[in-house]
């Protein structure tokens, strides 16, 4: 798809299950632009899913492939919306790359129980959230990284992904539906 005009580029971060991909897809529709899911790019580039890589090679190996995939994605100026995996923004090097590329980081935050319910109901295997205690520990650890993002949107349990996408369109892009 060709951009009609150059839009501000954004990267969505936030905990697993918060709805980064769904919000990205809906926002891309509103803005008539392109979005990608970093985990899908990793799978395309390396031939295995994020969870397979974590299980087979460990989390450090996954983080390094994730950073490589992010670098490649950022190099494509036509990708307006990047939906990050939940751990990508915890890496200072990834944060620096996002910032120095002029990409605006957006933190989608939801209460832990909301994320956990989505994780449990999702088809996606998440090796770092296979039980509640493990997921909660990560959730608590990561708030300090996520809050370094430029924008912060709260996903309240009653709101749906379209409403969140509309809020971002309005506040970040000045586009009111
Ligand atoms: C991870 C989140 C996952 C995926 C991988 C690691 C994390 O993506 O990248 O399993 O460290 O939070 P989602 O946030 O899309 O579930």
mmCIF file of C-alpha atoms and ligand atoms in Angstrom:
data_model
loop_
_atom_site.group_PDB
_atom_site.id
_atom_site.type_symbol
_atom_site.label_atom_id
_atom_site.label_comp_id
_atom_site.label_asym_id
_atom_site.label_seq_id
_atom_site.Cartn_x
_atom_site.Cartn_y
_atom_site.Cartn_z
ATOM 1 C CA UNK A 1 0.000 0.000 0.000
ATOM 2 C CA UNK A 2 1.400 3.439 -0.871
ATOM 3 C CA UNK A 3 1.145 6.115 1.776
ATOM 4 C CA UNK A 4 -0.903 9.091 0.683
ATOM 5 C CA UNK A 5 1.122 11.182 3.095
ATOM 6 C CA UNK A 6 3.819 10.478 5.602
ATOM 7 C CA UNK A 7 2.388 9.676 8.981
ATOM 8 C CA UNK A 8 4.150 9.798 12.323
ATOM 9 C CA UNK A 9 5.627 6.355 12.994
ATOM 10 C CA UNK A 10 4.740 4.652 16.243
ATOM 11 C CA UNK A 11 5.695 1.535 18.195
ATOM 12 C CA UNK A 12 3.152 -0.001 20.551
ATOM 13 C CA UNK A 13 4.486 -1.571 23.692
ATOM 14 C CA UNK A 14 2.867 -3.079 26.765
ATOM 15 C CA UNK A 15 2.441 -6.366 28.537
ATOM 16 C CA UNK A 16 1.445 -9.611 26.843
ATOM 17 C CA UNK A 17 -2.298 -9.829 26.394
ATOM 18 C CA UNK A 18 -2.916 -6.086 26.558
ATOM 19 C CA UNK A 19 -4.058 -6.056 22.919
ATOM 20 C CA UNK A 20 -1.149 -4.420 21.059
ATOM 21 C CA UNK A 21 -1.756 -6.293 17.800
ATOM 22 C CA UNK A 22 -5.511 -5.805 17.752
ATOM 23 C CA UNK A 23 -5.215 -2.103 18.521
ATOM 24 C CA UNK A 24 -2.481 -1.760 15.872
ATOM 25 C CA UNK A 25 -4.655 -3.434 13.254
ATOM 26 C CA UNK A 26 -7.621 -1.237 14.039
ATOM 27 C CA UNK A 27 -5.514 1.905 14.122
ATOM 28 C CA UNK A 28 -3.926 1.027 10.775
ATOM 29 C CA UNK A 29 -7.406 0.766 9.322
ATOM 30 C CA UNK A 30 -8.404 4.158 10.687
ATOM 31 C CA UNK A 31 -5.211 5.760 9.374
ATOM 32 C CA UNK A 32 -5.244 3.779 6.131
ATOM 33 C CA UNK A 33 -1.673 2.757 6.664
ATOM 34 C CA UNK A 34 0.522 -0.295 7.255
ATOM 35 C CA UNK A 35 1.274 -2.087 10.493
ATOM 36 C CA UNK A 36 3.348 -5.081 11.459
ATOM 37 C CA UNK A 37 3.565 -7.428 14.396
ATOM 38 C CA UNK A 38 7.208 -7.876 15.378
ATOM 39 C CA UNK A 39 6.677 -11.506 16.432
ATOM 40 C CA UNK A 40 5.294 -12.296 12.972
ATOM 41 C CA UNK A 41 8.298 -10.611 11.374
ATOM 42 C CA UNK A 42 10.582 -12.735 13.572
ATOM 43 C CA UNK A 43 8.783 -15.872 12.444
ATOM 44 C CA UNK A 44 9.052 -14.858 8.778
ATOM 45 C CA UNK A 45 12.724 -13.959 9.095
ATOM 46 C CA UNK A 46 13.932 -16.906 11.164
ATOM 47 C CA UNK A 47 11.427 -19.611 10.256
ATOM 48 C CA UNK A 48 10.255 -20.294 13.809
ATOM 49 C CA UNK A 49 7.724 -18.684 16.104
ATOM 50 C CA UNK A 50 8.796 -16.545 19.051
ATOM 51 C CA UNK A 51 7.772 -19.274 21.481
ATOM 52 C CA UNK A 52 9.697 -21.954 19.580
ATOM 53 C CA UNK A 53 12.836 -19.825 19.638
ATOM 54 C CA UNK A 54 12.470 -19.120 23.371
ATOM 55 C CA UNK A 55 11.866 -22.802 24.125
ATOM 56 C CA UNK A 56 14.647 -24.120 21.907
ATOM 57 C CA UNK A 57 17.355 -21.482 22.305
ATOM 58 C CA UNK A 58 16.472 -19.535 25.411
ATOM 59 C CA UNK A 59 15.377 -16.010 26.101
ATOM 60 C CA UNK A 60 18.729 -14.306 25.431
ATOM 61 C CA UNK A 61 18.932 -15.802 21.942
ATOM 62 C CA UNK A 62 15.337 -14.722 21.303
ATOM 63 C CA UNK A 63 16.074 -11.144 22.445
ATOM 64 C CA UNK A 64 18.984 -10.929 20.091
ATOM 65 C CA UNK A 65 16.905 -12.120 17.096
ATOM 66 C CA UNK A 66 14.121 -9.784 18.179
ATOM 67 C CA UNK A 67 16.533 -6.818 18.128
ATOM 68 C CA UNK A 68 17.731 -7.791 14.656
ATOM 69 C CA UNK A 69 14.161 -8.048 13.400
ATOM 70 C CA UNK A 70 13.306 -4.690 14.958
ATOM 71 C CA UNK A 71 16.282 -3.050 13.240
ATOM 72 C CA UNK A 72 15.091 -4.377 9.878
ATOM 73 C CA UNK A 73 11.521 -3.307 10.449
ATOM 74 C CA UNK A 74 12.595 0.195 11.440
ATOM 75 C CA UNK A 75 14.587 0.516 8.237
ATOM 76 C CA UNK A 76 11.338 0.302 6.247
ATOM 77 C CA UNK A 77 9.923 3.842 6.358
ATOM 78 C CA UNK A 78 6.541 2.698 5.041
ATOM 79 C CA UNK A 79 5.733 0.724 8.153
ATOM 80 C CA UNK A 80 3.884 3.294 10.215
ATOM 81 C CA UNK A 81 2.784 1.103 13.125
ATOM 82 C CA UNK A 82 5.011 -1.454 14.812
ATOM 83 C CA UNK A 83 3.383 -3.755 17.334
ATOM 84 C CA UNK A 84 6.253 -4.847 19.565
ATOM 85 C CA UNK A 85 6.436 -8.087 21.496
ATOM 86 C CA UNK A 86 5.925 -7.448 25.207
ATOM 87 C CA UNK A 87 9.626 -7.706 26.042
ATOM 88 C CA UNK A 88 11.117 -5.716 23.166
ATOM 89 C CA UNK A 89 10.850 -2.325 24.868
ATOM 90 C CA UNK A 90 12.609 -3.594 27.998
ATOM 91 C CA UNK A 91 15.894 -3.555 26.055
ATOM 92 C CA UNK A 92 17.686 -0.184 26.345
ATOM 93 C CA UNK A 93 19.274 -0.740 22.912
ATOM 94 C CA UNK A 94 15.848 -1.279 21.315
ATOM 95 C CA UNK A 95 14.476 1.797 23.080
ATOM 96 C CA UNK A 96 17.406 3.883 21.830
ATOM 97 C CA UNK A 97 16.935 2.622 18.295
ATOM 98 C CA UNK A 98 13.224 3.425 18.369
ATOM 99 C CA UNK A 99 13.878 6.913 19.716
ATOM 100 C CA UNK A 100 16.794 7.759 17.452
ATOM 101 C CA UNK A 101 14.720 6.668 14.438
ATOM 102 C CA UNK A 102 12.126 9.280 15.339
ATOM 103 C CA UNK A 103 9.525 6.649 16.245
ATOM 104 C CA UNK A 104 7.025 7.554 18.953
ATOM 105 C CA UNK A 105 6.633 4.868 21.608
ATOM 106 C CA UNK A 106 3.164 4.209 22.997
ATOM 107 C CA UNK A 107 2.526 2.188 26.131
ATOM 108 C CA UNK A 108 -0.782 0.379 26.320
ATOM 109 C CA UNK A 109 -1.404 -0.396 29.948
ATOM 110 C CA UNK A 110 -4.115 -2.579 31.430
ATOM 111 C CA UNK A 111 -4.577 -4.121 34.869
ATOM 112 C CA UNK A 112 -2.765 -7.431 35.259
ATOM 113 C CA UNK A 113 -5.996 -9.452 35.490
ATOM 114 C CA UNK A 114 -7.130 -8.104 32.120
ATOM 115 C CA UNK A 115 -3.842 -9.148 30.469
ATOM 116 C CA UNK A 116 -3.851 -12.501 32.229
ATOM 117 C CA UNK A 117 -7.404 -13.285 31.111
ATOM 118 C CA UNK A 118 -6.410 -12.530 27.509
ATOM 119 C CA UNK A 119 -3.238 -14.598 27.804
ATOM 120 C CA UNK A 120 -5.264 -17.547 29.052
ATOM 121 C CA UNK A 121 -7.859 -17.222 26.311
ATOM 122 C CA UNK A 122 -5.388 -16.700 23.496
ATOM 123 C CA UNK A 123 -4.242 -19.238 20.927
ATOM 124 C CA UNK A 124 -0.727 -17.747 21.154
ATOM 125 C CA UNK A 125 1.808 -19.679 23.193
ATOM 126 C CA UNK A 126 3.647 -17.385 25.580
ATOM 127 C CA UNK A 127 6.589 -19.187 27.155
ATOM 128 C CA UNK A 128 7.230 -16.363 29.620
ATOM 129 C CA UNK A 129 3.673 -16.433 30.929
ATOM 130 C CA UNK A 130 2.842 -20.096 31.327
ATOM 131 C CA UNK A 131 1.636 -19.581 34.847
ATOM 132 C CA UNK A 132 0.080 -16.715 36.717
ATOM 133 C CA UNK A 133 2.917 -16.157 39.202
ATOM 134 C CA UNK A 134 5.517 -15.980 36.443
ATOM 135 C CA UNK A 135 3.386 -13.557 34.425
ATOM 136 C CA UNK A 136 2.633 -11.346 37.440
ATOM 137 C CA UNK A 137 6.307 -11.105 38.364
ATOM 138 C CA UNK A 138 7.188 -9.955 34.840
ATOM 139 C CA UNK A 139 4.242 -7.554 34.774
ATOM 140 C CA UNK A 140 5.478 -5.876 37.961
ATOM 141 C CA UNK A 141 9.101 -5.794 36.802
ATOM 142 C CA UNK A 142 8.364 -4.161 33.483
ATOM 143 C CA UNK A 143 6.310 -1.126 34.418
ATOM 144 C CA UNK A 144 9.537 0.864 34.921
ATOM 145 C CA UNK A 145 10.546 0.208 31.305
ATOM 146 C CA UNK A 146 7.148 0.706 29.714
ATOM 147 C CA UNK A 147 6.671 4.045 31.426
ATOM 148 C CA UNK A 148 9.647 5.398 29.459
ATOM 149 C CA UNK A 149 7.379 5.472 26.387
ATOM 150 C CA UNK A 150 6.316 8.848 24.980
ATOM 151 C CA UNK A 151 2.603 8.204 25.388
ATOM 152 C CA UNK A 152 0.579 6.192 27.828
ATOM 153 C CA UNK A 153 -2.931 4.896 27.134
ATOM 154 C CA UNK A 154 -4.916 3.054 29.748
ATOM 155 C CA UNK A 155 -6.930 0.118 28.483
ATOM 156 C CA UNK A 156 -9.764 -0.131 30.956
ATOM 157 C CA UNK A 157 -11.351 -3.573 31.245
ATOM 158 C CA UNK A 158 -14.595 -2.168 29.817
ATOM 159 C CA UNK A 159 -13.027 -0.557 26.755
ATOM 160 C CA UNK A 160 -12.541 -2.365 23.474
ATOM 161 C CA UNK A 161 -9.651 -2.264 21.031
ATOM 162 C CA UNK A 162 -11.493 0.016 18.617
ATOM 163 C CA UNK A 163 -12.014 2.634 21.324
ATOM 164 C CA UNK A 164 -8.330 2.529 22.213
ATOM 165 C CA UNK A 165 -7.352 2.831 18.538
ATOM 166 C CA UNK A 166 -9.699 5.809 18.183
ATOM 167 C CA UNK A 167 -8.135 7.500 21.217
ATOM 168 C CA UNK A 168 -4.663 7.090 19.722
ATOM 169 C CA UNK A 169 -5.872 8.381 16.344
ATOM 170 C CA UNK A 170 -7.360 11.414 18.058
ATOM 171 C CA UNK A 171 -4.607 12.261 20.532
ATOM 172 C CA UNK A 172 -1.479 11.220 18.634
ATOM 173 C CA UNK A 173 -2.597 11.962 15.062
ATOM 174 C CA UNK A 174 -5.308 14.566 15.590
ATOM 175 C CA UNK A 175 -7.789 12.447 13.632
ATOM 176 C CA UNK A 176 -11.253 12.280 15.129
ATOM 177 C CA UNK A 177 -13.619 9.611 13.858
HETATM 178 C C1 LIG B 1 7.204 -11.731 25.085
HETATM 179 C C2 LIG B 1 6.014 -11.393 24.485
HETATM 180 C C3 LIG B 1 5.496 -12.070 23.304
HETATM 181 C C4 LIG B 1 6.646 -12.676 22.499
HETATM 182 C C5 LIG B 1 7.533 -13.524 23.348
HETATM 183 C C6 LIG B 1 8.115 -12.775 24.540
HETATM 184 C C7 LIG B 1 7.602 -11.004 26.309
HETATM 185 O O1 LIG B 1 4.749 -11.146 22.489
HETATM 186 O O2 LIG B 1 7.424 -11.651 21.905
HETATM 187 O O3 LIG B 1 6.794 -14.636 23.802
HETATM 188 O O4 LIG B 1 8.781 -11.098 26.700
HETATM 189 O O5 LIG B 1 6.746 -10.279 26.882
HETATM 190 P P1 LIG B 1 3.297 -10.541 22.930
HETATM 191 O O6 LIG B 1 3.537 -9.389 23.840
HETATM 192 O O7 LIG B 1 2.703 -10.128 21.634
HETATM 193 O O8 LIG B 1 2.567 -11.645 23.585
#
